[in-house]
Amino acid sequence: MKKRQYILSLTVLAAAGLLITGCSRAGRGEENGIQGEAGMTHQTEELGSTFITPTEDITELEEGLSIVRYEGDYGFDGFLEQGGADSDAGVVSYVSERIMGNLPGLIFGGDPFGCSTLSVQGADGGYLFGRNFDWDTCNGLIISARPENGYASVSTVNRDFIQAGGVDISKLPDRMQAAVGLYAPLDGMNEEGLAVSVNMIQDSETINQNTGKPDLTTTTAVRLLLDRAADVNEAVELLGQYDLHASMNMMIHFALSDASGRSVVVEYVDNEMTVTKTQVVTNFYLTEGEKYGIGTSQSHERYDILQQTLAGQESMTEAEVRDALDSVSKDNFTDEFASTEWSIVMNQETKELTYFHRENYENEYTVSVE
């Protein structure tokens, strides 16, 4: 697929900069020393995972996948109180001034990405939500957040979407890196079991609502839902209270699932929000009407594979959800994207997320929201 880059930048007066670059394949977590000072690990029975207890120091699990914990205020209430932002540049301006101490040249930007999600009842009770993030080789950061005013959550950031010039991000304090990342999540789950995923749709149109409501971008909408929505109903109601503006001008939709098993996709057709009940979301419109089906041909193939997997199954184990994600990961296809950079099995009853990195489904990292 031909890639398009949407870069929105802001230059402010100061003497430093921020740079986040890509990464390459590496070995497994324990072989790379994840039991260092920054984090505690132990083995769990479910899926044979390495359980990660994040701290405020960034821990590298593997090259290209790290984790950190953020405690306290990261200014999101103030962001909402000012009316949010109607562009990535507006988010950047707030973050730069409020969090970064006026670092110049901060940018949110990137290329189109593909994703697959599914929601299913767990064989051991509760519900499970699975998520693949498909993109070129990149640098992922898992952030465990404990806000002063909001639900605890775990979310994932593609740090390639945060760019600037001057200083490598590793030179900046870990807490600052985490705070910026909290404004750019692409998926996650909160302590109430609400799971959220952003999935791209390949379409020439974008989302730019203008009804006079407060404003949100794609990534700050995810932050809002994780912080303040306990279930799908609350999430949909919250989204309806804001005008949405697509981050990086990418047409997207939101896959939402909660601990009761309700799962929907929220889409924007001609800037009107629609809600469709579905267990599977990939990268084409699911809203009935003239837009239905618009998206990549491969996204239809992945959708059909997942629907066939779910057919006739009342429930699935976490391992079966993992295998379903594996069946639609990028190594099964020959076009569009380099790899599935991360897969997640979210257990909405135990409030645990199990991560798999770059299609290595034998090596697992589990982190608890609570």
Short mmCIF file of C-alpha atoms in Angstrom, two decimals:
data_model
loop_
_atom_site.label_atom_id
_atom_site.label_comp_id
_atom_site.label_asym_id
_atom_site.label_seq_id
_atom_site.Cartn_x
_atom_site.Cartn_y
_atom_site.Cartn_z
CA MET A 1 0.00 0.00 0.00
CA LYS A 2 1.30 3.41 -0.86
CA LYS A 3 2.09 5.21 2.37
CA ARG A 4 1.27 8.79 3.17
CA GLN A 5 2.87 10.75 5.93
CA TYR A 6 0.92 13.25 7.96
CA ILE A 7 3.22 15.39 10.08
CA LEU A 8 1.95 18.28 12.13
CA SER A 9 4.61 20.29 13.92
CA LEU A 10 4.97 23.10 16.40
CA THR A 11 8.06 25.19 17.07
CA VAL A 12 8.33 26.98 20.43
CA LEU A 13 11.17 28.93 22.01
CA ALA A 14 13.61 26.83 24.05
CA ALA A 15 16.96 25.16 23.81
CA ALA A 16 16.24 21.43 23.57
CA GLY A 17 14.42 18.92 21.34
CA LEU A 18 12.80 15.48 21.27
CA LEU A 19 13.53 12.57 18.92
CA ILE A 20 11.98 9.13 18.87
CA THR A 21 13.26 6.75 16.23
CA GLY A 22 12.44 3.25 15.05
CA CYS A 23 13.93 -0.05 16.13
CA SER A 24 14.80 -3.51 14.85
CA ARG A 25 14.16 -7.12 15.79
CA ALA A 26 15.76 -8.51 18.92
CA GLY A 27 15.73 -11.52 21.22
CA ARG A 28 13.46 -12.50 24.07
CA GLY A 29 12.83 -10.54 27.23
CA GLU A 30 14.53 -12.58 29.94
CA GLU A 31 17.59 -13.01 27.72
CA ASN A 32 17.75 -9.21 27.49
CA GLY A 33 17.79 -8.55 31.22
CA ILE A 34 14.29 -7.37 32.06
CA GLN A 35 14.85 -8.37 35.69
CA GLY A 36 16.97 -5.29 36.27
CA GLU A 37 16.47 -2.50 38.76
CA ALA A 38 13.56 -0.93 36.90
CA GLY A 39 11.10 -3.83 37.07
CA MET A 40 10.11 -6.99 38.92
CA THR A 41 9.17 -10.15 36.99
CA HIS A 42 7.92 -13.64 37.72
CA GLN A 43 6.35 -16.47 35.75
CA THR A 44 2.56 -16.87 35.64
CA GLU A 45 0.54 -19.99 34.85
CA GLU A 46 -1.76 -18.44 32.22
CA LEU A 47 -0.04 -18.63 28.82
CA GLY A 48 3.28 -19.18 30.62
CA SER A 49 3.84 -15.41 30.70
CA THR A 50 6.50 -13.35 32.35
CA PHE A 51 4.60 -11.07 34.73
CA ILE A 52 5.88 -7.49 34.67
CA THR A 53 5.52 -5.03 37.53
CA PRO A 54 6.33 -1.67 35.95
CA THR A 55 8.01 1.15 37.84
CA GLU A 56 8.63 4.81 37.04
CA ASP A 57 11.90 3.81 35.39
CA ILE A 58 11.50 2.66 31.80
CA THR A 59 12.30 -1.05 31.46
CA GLU A 60 13.27 -2.51 28.09
CA LEU A 61 11.57 -5.88 27.69
CA GLU A 62 13.09 -6.46 24.26
CA GLU A 63 14.69 -4.12 21.79
CA GLY A 64 11.72 -2.16 20.50
CA LEU A 65 9.35 -2.84 23.41
CA SER A 66 9.55 -1.10 26.79
CA ILE A 67 7.30 -0.49 29.78
CA VAL A 68 6.90 2.27 32.36
CA ARG A 69 4.52 3.31 35.15
CA TYR A 70 3.20 6.85 35.59
CA GLU A 71 1.75 7.92 38.93
CA GLY A 72 -0.15 11.14 39.48
CA ASP A 73 -1.32 14.10 37.44
CA TYR A 74 -0.36 14.32 33.76
CA GLY A 75 -2.43 17.42 33.05
CA PHE A 76 -5.28 15.79 31.15
CA ASP A 77 -7.97 17.49 33.21
CA GLY A 78 -6.44 20.81 32.26
CA PHE A 79 -6.36 19.74 28.62
CA LEU A 80 -10.10 19.02 28.70
CA GLU A 81 -10.88 22.20 30.66
CA GLN A 82 -9.26 24.32 27.97
CA GLY A 83 -11.59 22.73 25.42
CA GLY A 84 -9.21 20.01 24.26
CA ALA A 85 -7.58 20.47 20.86
CA ASP A 86 -8.79 20.25 17.28
CA SER A 87 -5.47 19.07 15.82
CA ASP A 88 -2.31 17.21 16.70
CA ALA A 89 -0.57 20.59 16.65
CA GLY A 90 -2.92 21.78 19.38
CA VAL A 91 -2.18 18.71 21.49
CA VAL A 92 1.53 19.27 20.89
CA SER A 93 1.24 22.88 21.98
CA TYR A 94 -0.43 21.91 25.25
CA VAL A 95 1.94 19.04 25.97
CA SER A 96 4.99 21.12 25.09
CA GLU A 97 4.03 23.97 27.37
CA ARG A 98 2.36 22.02 30.20
CA ILE A 99 4.62 18.95 30.39
CA MET A 100 7.76 19.41 28.33
CA GLY A 101 8.84 22.81 29.62
CA ASN A 102 8.55 24.41 26.17
CA LEU A 103 10.71 21.95 24.27
CA PRO A 104 10.69 22.96 20.59
CA GLY A 105 9.73 21.02 17.50
CA LEU A 106 7.53 18.35 19.10
CA ILE A 107 5.57 16.45 16.39
CA PHE A 108 2.83 13.84 16.36
CA GLY A 109 2.86 12.10 12.97
CA GLY A 110 3.15 8.83 11.11
CA ASP A 111 2.10 6.56 8.27
CA PRO A 112 -1.15 4.60 7.92
CA PHE A 113 -1.33 1.41 9.96
CA GLY A 114 -3.42 -1.76 9.99
CA CYS A 115 -4.99 -3.60 12.90
CA SER A 116 -7.28 -6.48 13.84
CA THR A 117 -9.39 -6.88 16.98
CA LEU A 118 -11.84 -9.43 18.34
CA SER A 119 -14.03 -9.67 21.42
CA VAL A 120 -15.12 -13.01 22.84
CA GLN A 121 -16.37 -14.65 26.04
CA GLY A 122 -13.57 -16.23 28.03
CA ALA A 123 -13.64 -19.98 28.62
CA ASP A 124 -12.76 -19.38 32.27
CA GLY A 125 -15.32 -16.61 32.75
CA GLY A 126 -15.45 -12.98 31.85
CA TYR A 127 -14.54 -11.63 28.43
CA LEU A 128 -11.39 -11.33 26.36
CA PHE A 129 -10.34 -8.68 23.85
CA GLY A 130 -7.58 -9.36 21.33
CA ARG A 131 -5.65 -6.73 19.40
CA ASN A 132 -2.97 -6.73 16.67
CA PHE A 133 -1.08 -3.56 15.80
CA ASP A 134 0.37 -3.83 12.28
CA TRP A 135 3.01 -1.35 11.24
CA ASP A 136 6.60 -1.01 10.08
CA THR A 137 9.30 -1.90 12.60
CA CYS A 138 8.90 0.61 15.41
CA ASN A 139 9.49 1.42 19.06
CA GLY A 140 6.59 0.50 21.34
CA LEU A 141 6.05 1.73 24.88
CA ILE A 142 3.58 0.18 27.33
CA ILE A 143 2.41 2.76 29.89
CA SER A 144 0.75 1.81 33.17
CA ALA A 145 -1.05 4.95 34.32
CA ARG A 146 -2.37 5.85 37.78
CA PRO A 147 -4.02 9.26 37.35
CA GLU A 148 -5.14 11.36 40.28
CA ASN A 149 -8.58 11.81 38.72
CA GLY A 150 -9.56 8.82 36.60
CA TYR A 151 -9.34 5.08 36.15
CA ALA A 152 -6.03 3.26 36.20
CA SER A 153 -5.13 1.86 32.79
CA VAL A 154 -2.49 0.22 30.64
CA SER A 155 -2.04 1.59 27.13
CA THR A 156 0.41 1.24 24.25
CA VAL A 157 2.18 3.95 22.28
CA ASN A 158 4.04 3.77 18.98
CA ARG A 159 6.87 6.15 19.80
CA ASP A 160 7.57 6.63 16.10
CA PHE A 161 4.40 8.73 16.09
CA ILE A 162 6.14 11.23 18.39
CA GLN A 163 8.98 12.98 16.62
CA ALA A 164 11.12 16.10 16.76
CA GLY A 165 14.70 17.10 16.37
CA GLY A 166 17.72 17.62 18.53
CA VAL A 167 17.87 15.23 21.45
CA ASP A 168 17.16 11.50 21.59
CA ILE A 169 14.24 10.71 23.90
CA SER A 170 16.47 8.45 25.99
CA LYS A 171 18.29 11.59 27.14
CA LEU A 172 15.10 12.93 28.69
CA PRO A 173 13.70 11.88 32.08
CA ASP A 174 11.64 8.69 32.00
CA ARG A 175 8.71 10.45 33.63
CA MET A 176 8.65 13.04 30.85
CA GLN A 177 8.73 10.34 28.18
CA ALA A 178 5.78 8.60 29.83
CA ALA A 179 3.78 11.82 30.22
CA VAL A 180 4.05 12.65 26.52
CA GLY A 181 3.14 9.08 25.59
CA LEU A 182 -0.06 9.29 27.61
CA TYR A 183 -1.38 11.74 25.00
CA ALA A 184 -0.72 9.34 22.11
CA PRO A 185 -2.19 5.91 23.01
CA LEU A 186 -3.37 3.56 20.26
CA ASP A 187 -4.97 0.92 22.47
CA GLY A 188 -5.41 -0.12 26.09
CA MET A 189 -7.67 -1.28 28.92
CA ASN A 190 -8.69 0.37 32.18
CA GLU A 191 -9.45 -0.98 35.64
CA GLU A 192 -13.16 -1.34 34.81
CA GLY A 193 -12.33 -3.68 31.92
CA LEU A 194 -13.08 -1.21 29.11
CA ALA A 195 -10.84 -2.06 26.14
CA VAL A 196 -10.15 0.45 23.36
CA SER A 197 -8.36 0.10 20.04
CA VAL A 198 -7.77 2.54 17.18
CA ASN A 199 -7.94 0.91 13.75
CA MET A 200 -7.14 2.75 10.51
CA ILE A 201 -9.42 2.80 7.46
CA GLN A 202 -7.85 3.48 4.06
CA ASP A 203 -10.06 6.27 2.77
CA SER A 204 -9.43 9.65 1.17
CA GLU A 205 -11.75 11.29 3.69
CA THR A 206 -10.86 12.21 7.26
CA ILE A 207 -12.72 13.21 10.43
CA ASN A 208 -13.13 16.89 11.26
CA GLN A 209 -16.32 17.52 13.21
CA ASN A 210 -17.25 21.15 13.80
CA THR A 211 -20.42 21.43 15.89
CA GLY A 212 -19.17 23.75 18.60
CA LYS A 213 -18.44 21.03 21.14
CA PRO A 214 -15.07 20.68 22.89
CA ASP A 215 -12.44 19.06 20.68
CA LEU A 216 -10.50 15.80 20.73
CA THR A 217 -8.00 14.17 18.43
CA THR A 218 -7.90 10.42 17.86
CA THR A 219 -5.28 9.69 20.50
CA THR A 220 -6.67 12.07 23.12
CA ALA A 221 -10.08 10.43 22.61
CA VAL A 222 -8.48 7.11 23.59
CA ARG A 223 -6.97 8.78 26.64
CA LEU A 224 -10.38 10.20 27.60
CA LEU A 225 -12.10 6.82 27.33
CA LEU A 226 -9.46 4.98 29.34
CA ASP A 227 -9.49 7.64 32.03
CA ARG A 228 -13.23 8.18 32.37
CA ALA A 229 -15.40 5.47 30.78
CA ALA A 230 -16.35 2.33 32.73
CA ASP A 231 -18.15 0.57 29.87
CA VAL A 232 -19.14 0.85 26.22
CA ASN A 233 -22.27 2.90 26.96
CA GLU A 234 -20.26 5.51 28.86
CA ALA A 235 -17.58 5.49 26.16
CA VAL A 236 -20.09 6.16 23.38
CA GLU A 237 -21.77 8.87 25.44
CA LEU A 238 -18.42 10.56 26.10
CA LEU A 239 -17.42 10.49 22.43
CA GLY A 240 -20.73 12.14 21.58
CA GLN A 241 -19.89 15.09 23.82
CA TYR A 242 -16.86 16.08 21.74
CA ASP A 243 -15.99 17.02 18.18
CA LEU A 244 -13.46 14.50 16.88
CA HIS A 245 -10.56 15.47 14.62
CA ALA A 246 -8.52 12.64 13.15
CA SER A 247 -4.91 12.49 14.32
CA MET A 248 -2.47 12.61 11.39
CA ASN A 249 -5.53 13.09 9.13
CA MET A 250 -6.03 9.30 9.10
CA MET A 251 -9.53 7.95 8.79
CA ILE A 252 -10.01 5.64 11.77
CA HIS A 253 -12.60 3.82 13.79
CA PHE A 254 -12.65 2.77 17.45
CA ALA A 255 -13.14 -0.83 18.55
CA LEU A 256 -14.68 -0.80 22.05
CA SER A 257 -15.40 -3.72 24.37
CA ASP A 258 -16.32 -3.90 28.05
CA ALA A 259 -16.36 -6.39 30.91
CA SER A 260 -20.04 -7.24 30.28
CA GLY A 261 -19.20 -8.49 26.80
CA ARG A 262 -20.66 -5.62 24.82
CA SER A 263 -18.47 -4.85 21.80
CA VAL A 264 -19.01 -2.18 19.15
CA VAL A 265 -17.20 -0.18 16.52
CA VAL A 266 -17.56 3.61 16.52
CA GLU A 267 -17.15 5.14 13.06
CA TYR A 268 -17.50 8.59 11.50
CA VAL A 269 -19.34 8.77 8.18
CA ASP A 270 -19.56 12.27 6.70
CA ASN A 271 -18.49 13.49 10.15
CA GLU A 272 -21.48 11.80 11.79
CA MET A 273 -20.73 9.29 14.55
CA THR A 274 -22.22 5.81 14.11
CA VAL A 275 -22.17 2.79 16.43
CA THR A 276 -22.32 -0.79 15.14
CA LYS A 277 -22.37 -3.93 17.26
CA THR A 278 -19.59 -6.31 16.21
CA GLN A 279 -17.11 -8.78 17.68
CA VAL A 280 -14.51 -8.25 14.95
CA VAL A 281 -12.96 -5.05 13.61
CA THR A 282 -10.20 -4.74 11.02
CA ASN A 283 -9.67 -1.87 8.56
CA PHE A 284 -12.89 -1.26 6.62
CA TYR A 285 -16.18 0.48 7.40
CA LEU A 286 -18.81 -1.62 9.14
CA THR A 287 -21.53 1.05 9.14
CA GLU A 288 -24.35 0.04 6.82
CA GLY A 289 -24.73 2.33 3.82
CA GLU A 290 -22.61 3.69 1.00
CA LYS A 291 -19.38 3.49 3.00
CA TYR A 292 -19.77 -0.12 4.08
CA GLY A 293 -16.81 -2.26 3.04
CA ILE A 294 -14.48 0.58 2.01
CA GLY A 295 -10.96 -0.30 3.13
CA THR A 296 -8.10 -2.57 2.16
CA SER A 297 -8.78 -5.95 0.54
CA GLN A 298 -6.50 -7.60 3.07
CA SER A 299 -8.56 -6.21 5.93
CA HIS A 300 -11.57 -8.07 4.52
CA GLU A 301 -9.51 -11.26 4.43
CA ARG A 302 -8.44 -10.83 8.06
CA TYR A 303 -12.02 -10.06 9.06
CA ASP A 304 -13.28 -13.26 7.39
CA ILE A 305 -10.59 -15.36 9.08
CA LEU A 306 -11.54 -14.04 12.51
CA GLN A 307 -15.25 -14.46 11.87
CA GLN A 308 -14.64 -18.07 10.84
CA THR A 309 -12.62 -18.60 14.03
CA LEU A 310 -15.48 -17.29 16.16
CA ALA A 311 -18.17 -19.24 14.30
CA GLY A 312 -19.70 -21.87 16.53
CA GLN A 313 -17.54 -21.01 19.53
CA GLU A 314 -19.33 -19.78 22.60
CA SER A 315 -16.06 -19.03 24.37
CA MET A 316 -12.29 -19.09 23.91
CA THR A 317 -9.26 -19.43 26.15
CA GLU A 318 -6.56 -16.78 26.22
CA ALA A 319 -4.34 -19.16 24.27
CA GLU A 320 -7.03 -19.52 21.61
CA VAL A 321 -7.35 -15.73 21.32
CA ARG A 322 -3.57 -15.56 20.97
CA ASP A 323 -3.73 -18.15 18.19
CA ALA A 324 -6.52 -16.21 16.48
CA LEU A 325 -4.33 -13.08 16.50
CA ASP A 326 -1.46 -15.15 15.15
CA SER A 327 -3.67 -16.35 12.28
CA VAL A 328 -4.12 -12.77 11.04
CA SER A 329 -0.66 -11.43 11.89
CA LYS A 330 1.35 -9.95 9.07
CA ASP A 331 3.65 -12.93 8.49
CA ASN A 332 0.61 -14.63 6.93
CA PHE A 333 0.51 -12.01 4.17
CA THR A 334 2.97 -10.59 1.67
CA ASP A 335 1.93 -6.98 1.24
CA GLU A 336 1.23 -3.72 3.01
CA PHE A 337 3.19 -3.80 6.28
CA ALA A 338 6.43 -5.21 7.65
CA SER A 339 5.11 -6.94 10.75
CA THR A 340 2.57 -7.14 13.51
CA GLU A 341 4.52 -5.05 15.99
CA TRP A 342 2.51 -6.09 19.01
CA SER A 343 -0.44 -8.31 19.85
CA ILE A 344 -2.39 -8.10 23.10
CA VAL A 345 -4.80 -10.46 24.84
CA MET A 346 -6.75 -8.37 27.34
CA ASN A 347 -8.55 -10.26 30.09
CA GLN A 348 -11.43 -8.00 31.07
CA GLU A 349 -12.19 -9.99 34.23
CA THR A 350 -8.70 -10.28 35.73
CA LYS A 351 -7.72 -6.86 34.29
CA GLU A 352 -4.49 -8.24 32.86
CA LEU A 353 -2.96 -7.60 29.44
CA THR A 354 -0.62 -10.15 27.84
CA TYR A 355 1.70 -8.74 25.16
CA PHE A 356 3.43 -10.54 22.28
CA HIS A 357 6.13 -8.71 20.34
CA ARG A 358 6.73 -8.91 16.60
CA GLU A 359 4.82 -12.13 16.00
CA ASN A 360 6.76 -14.14 18.57
CA TYR A 361 3.77 -15.88 20.14
CA GLU A 362 5.89 -18.08 22.36
CA ASN A 363 7.25 -15.19 24.41
CA GLU A 364 4.69 -13.37 26.55
CA TYR A 365 4.66 -10.43 28.92
CA THR A 366 1.72 -9.87 31.26
CA VAL A 367 0.98 -6.64 33.10
CA SER A 368 -1.95 -5.93 35.43
CA VAL A 369 -3.99 -2.76 35.24
CA GLU A 370 -4.61 -2.88 38.98
#
